[in-house]
Amino acid sequence: MKLSFDSSETEAFLKDGPQAKIQIVDGGHFALDAATGKIANLVDCFLTIPENPA
């Protein structure tokens, strides 16, 4: 899979949010068109995570 960015850039997200869950989707520049089902599933899973009050 050829990424449209450097995958090491994801480390910056983890510095800001160590509990972040990062998913790299093989979808190219038009990821929403190429990987619609995968992205929809990831968004659905994200939206159904129970809130953890601080």
PDB file of C-alpha atoms in Angstrom:
ATOM      1  CA  MET A   1       0.000   0.000   0.000  1.00  0.00           C
ATOM      2  CA  LYS A   2       1.395   3.387  -0.982  1.00  0.00           C
ATOM      3  CA  LEU A   3       0.371   6.009   1.542  1.00  0.00           C
ATOM      4  CA  SER A   4      -0.387   9.591   0.597  1.00  0.00           C
ATOM      5  CA  PHE A   5       1.480  10.709   3.710  1.00  0.00           C
ATOM      6  CA  ASP A   6       4.386   9.568   5.869  1.00  0.00           C
ATOM      7  CA  SER A   7       3.008   7.052   8.373  1.00  0.00           C
ATOM      8  CA  SER A   8       5.426   8.356  11.011  1.00  0.00           C
ATOM      9  CA  GLU A   9       3.263  11.507  11.101  1.00  0.00           C
ATOM     10  CA  THR A  10       0.744   9.530  13.138  1.00  0.00           C
ATOM     11  CA  GLU A  11       3.169   9.676  16.071  1.00  0.00           C
ATOM     12  CA  ALA A  12       2.298  13.364  16.493  1.00  0.00           C
ATOM     13  CA  PHE A  13      -1.330  12.406  17.133  1.00  0.00           C
ATOM     14  CA  LEU A  14      -0.226   9.936  19.792  1.00  0.00           C
ATOM     15  CA  LYS A  15       1.827  12.621  21.526  1.00  0.00           C
ATOM     16  CA  ASP A  16      -1.255  14.839  21.748  1.00  0.00           C
ATOM     17  CA  GLY A  17      -3.584  11.990  22.662  1.00  0.00           C
ATOM     18  CA  PRO A  18      -1.759   8.915  23.962  1.00  0.00           C
ATOM     19  CA  GLN A  19      -5.005   6.931  24.035  1.00  0.00           C
ATOM     20  CA  ALA A  20      -5.793   7.720  20.413  1.00  0.00           C
ATOM     21  CA  LYS A  21      -6.646   4.822  18.154  1.00  0.00           C
ATOM     22  CA  ILE A  22      -5.188   5.325  14.693  1.00  0.00           C
ATOM     23  CA  GLN A  23      -6.458   3.440  11.652  1.00  0.00           C
ATOM     24  CA  ILE A  24      -4.666   3.658   8.320  1.00  0.00           C
ATOM     25  CA  VAL A  25      -7.096   2.856   5.522  1.00  0.00           C
ATOM     26  CA  ASP A  26      -5.924   1.668   2.116  1.00  0.00           C
ATOM     27  CA  GLY A  27      -7.990   4.088   0.101  1.00  0.00           C
ATOM     28  CA  GLY A  28      -5.625   6.431  -1.655  1.00  0.00           C
ATOM     29  CA  HIS A  29      -6.443  10.073  -2.258  1.00  0.00           C
ATOM     30  CA  PHE A  30     -10.176   9.358  -2.591  1.00  0.00           C
ATOM     31  CA  ALA A  31     -10.453   7.151   0.487  1.00  0.00           C
ATOM     32  CA  LEU A  32     -14.153   7.848   1.045  1.00  0.00           C
ATOM     33  CA  ASP A  33     -14.893   6.552  -2.449  1.00  0.00           C
ATOM     34  CA  ALA A  34     -12.441   3.648  -2.435  1.00  0.00           C
ATOM     35  CA  ALA A  35     -13.054   2.344   1.089  1.00  0.00           C
ATOM     36  CA  THR A  36     -16.571   3.509   1.906  1.00  0.00           C
ATOM     37  CA  GLY A  37     -17.586   0.438   3.907  1.00  0.00           C
ATOM     38  CA  LYS A  38     -14.389   0.289   5.951  1.00  0.00           C
ATOM     39  CA  ILE A  39     -14.513   3.982   6.829  1.00  0.00           C
ATOM     40  CA  ALA A  40     -18.231   3.845   7.634  1.00  0.00           C
ATOM     41  CA  ASN A  41     -17.575   0.934   9.983  1.00  0.00           C
ATOM     42  CA  LEU A  42     -14.723   2.791  11.715  1.00  0.00           C
ATOM     43  CA  VAL A  43     -16.891   5.892  12.180  1.00  0.00           C
ATOM     44  CA  ASP A  44     -19.781   3.791  13.489  1.00  0.00           C
ATOM     45  CA  CYS A  45     -17.488   2.053  15.991  1.00  0.00           C
ATOM     46  CA  PHE A  46     -16.125   5.416  17.104  1.00  0.00           C
ATOM     47  CA  LEU A  47     -19.589   6.884  17.590  1.00  0.00           C
ATOM     48  CA  THR A  48     -20.802   3.915  19.633  1.00  0.00           C
ATOM     49  CA  ILE A  49     -17.913   3.934  22.135  1.00  0.00           C
ATOM     50  CA  PRO A  50     -19.402   4.717  25.551  1.00  0.00           C
ATOM     51  CA  GLU A  51     -18.238   8.003  27.012  1.00  0.00           C
ATOM     52  CA  ASN A  52     -15.813   7.749  29.892  1.00  0.00           C
ATOM     53  CA  PRO A  53     -16.511  10.691  32.203  1.00  0.00           C
ATOM     54  CA  ALA A  54     -13.391  12.275  33.648  1.00  0.00           C
TER      55      ALA A  54
END
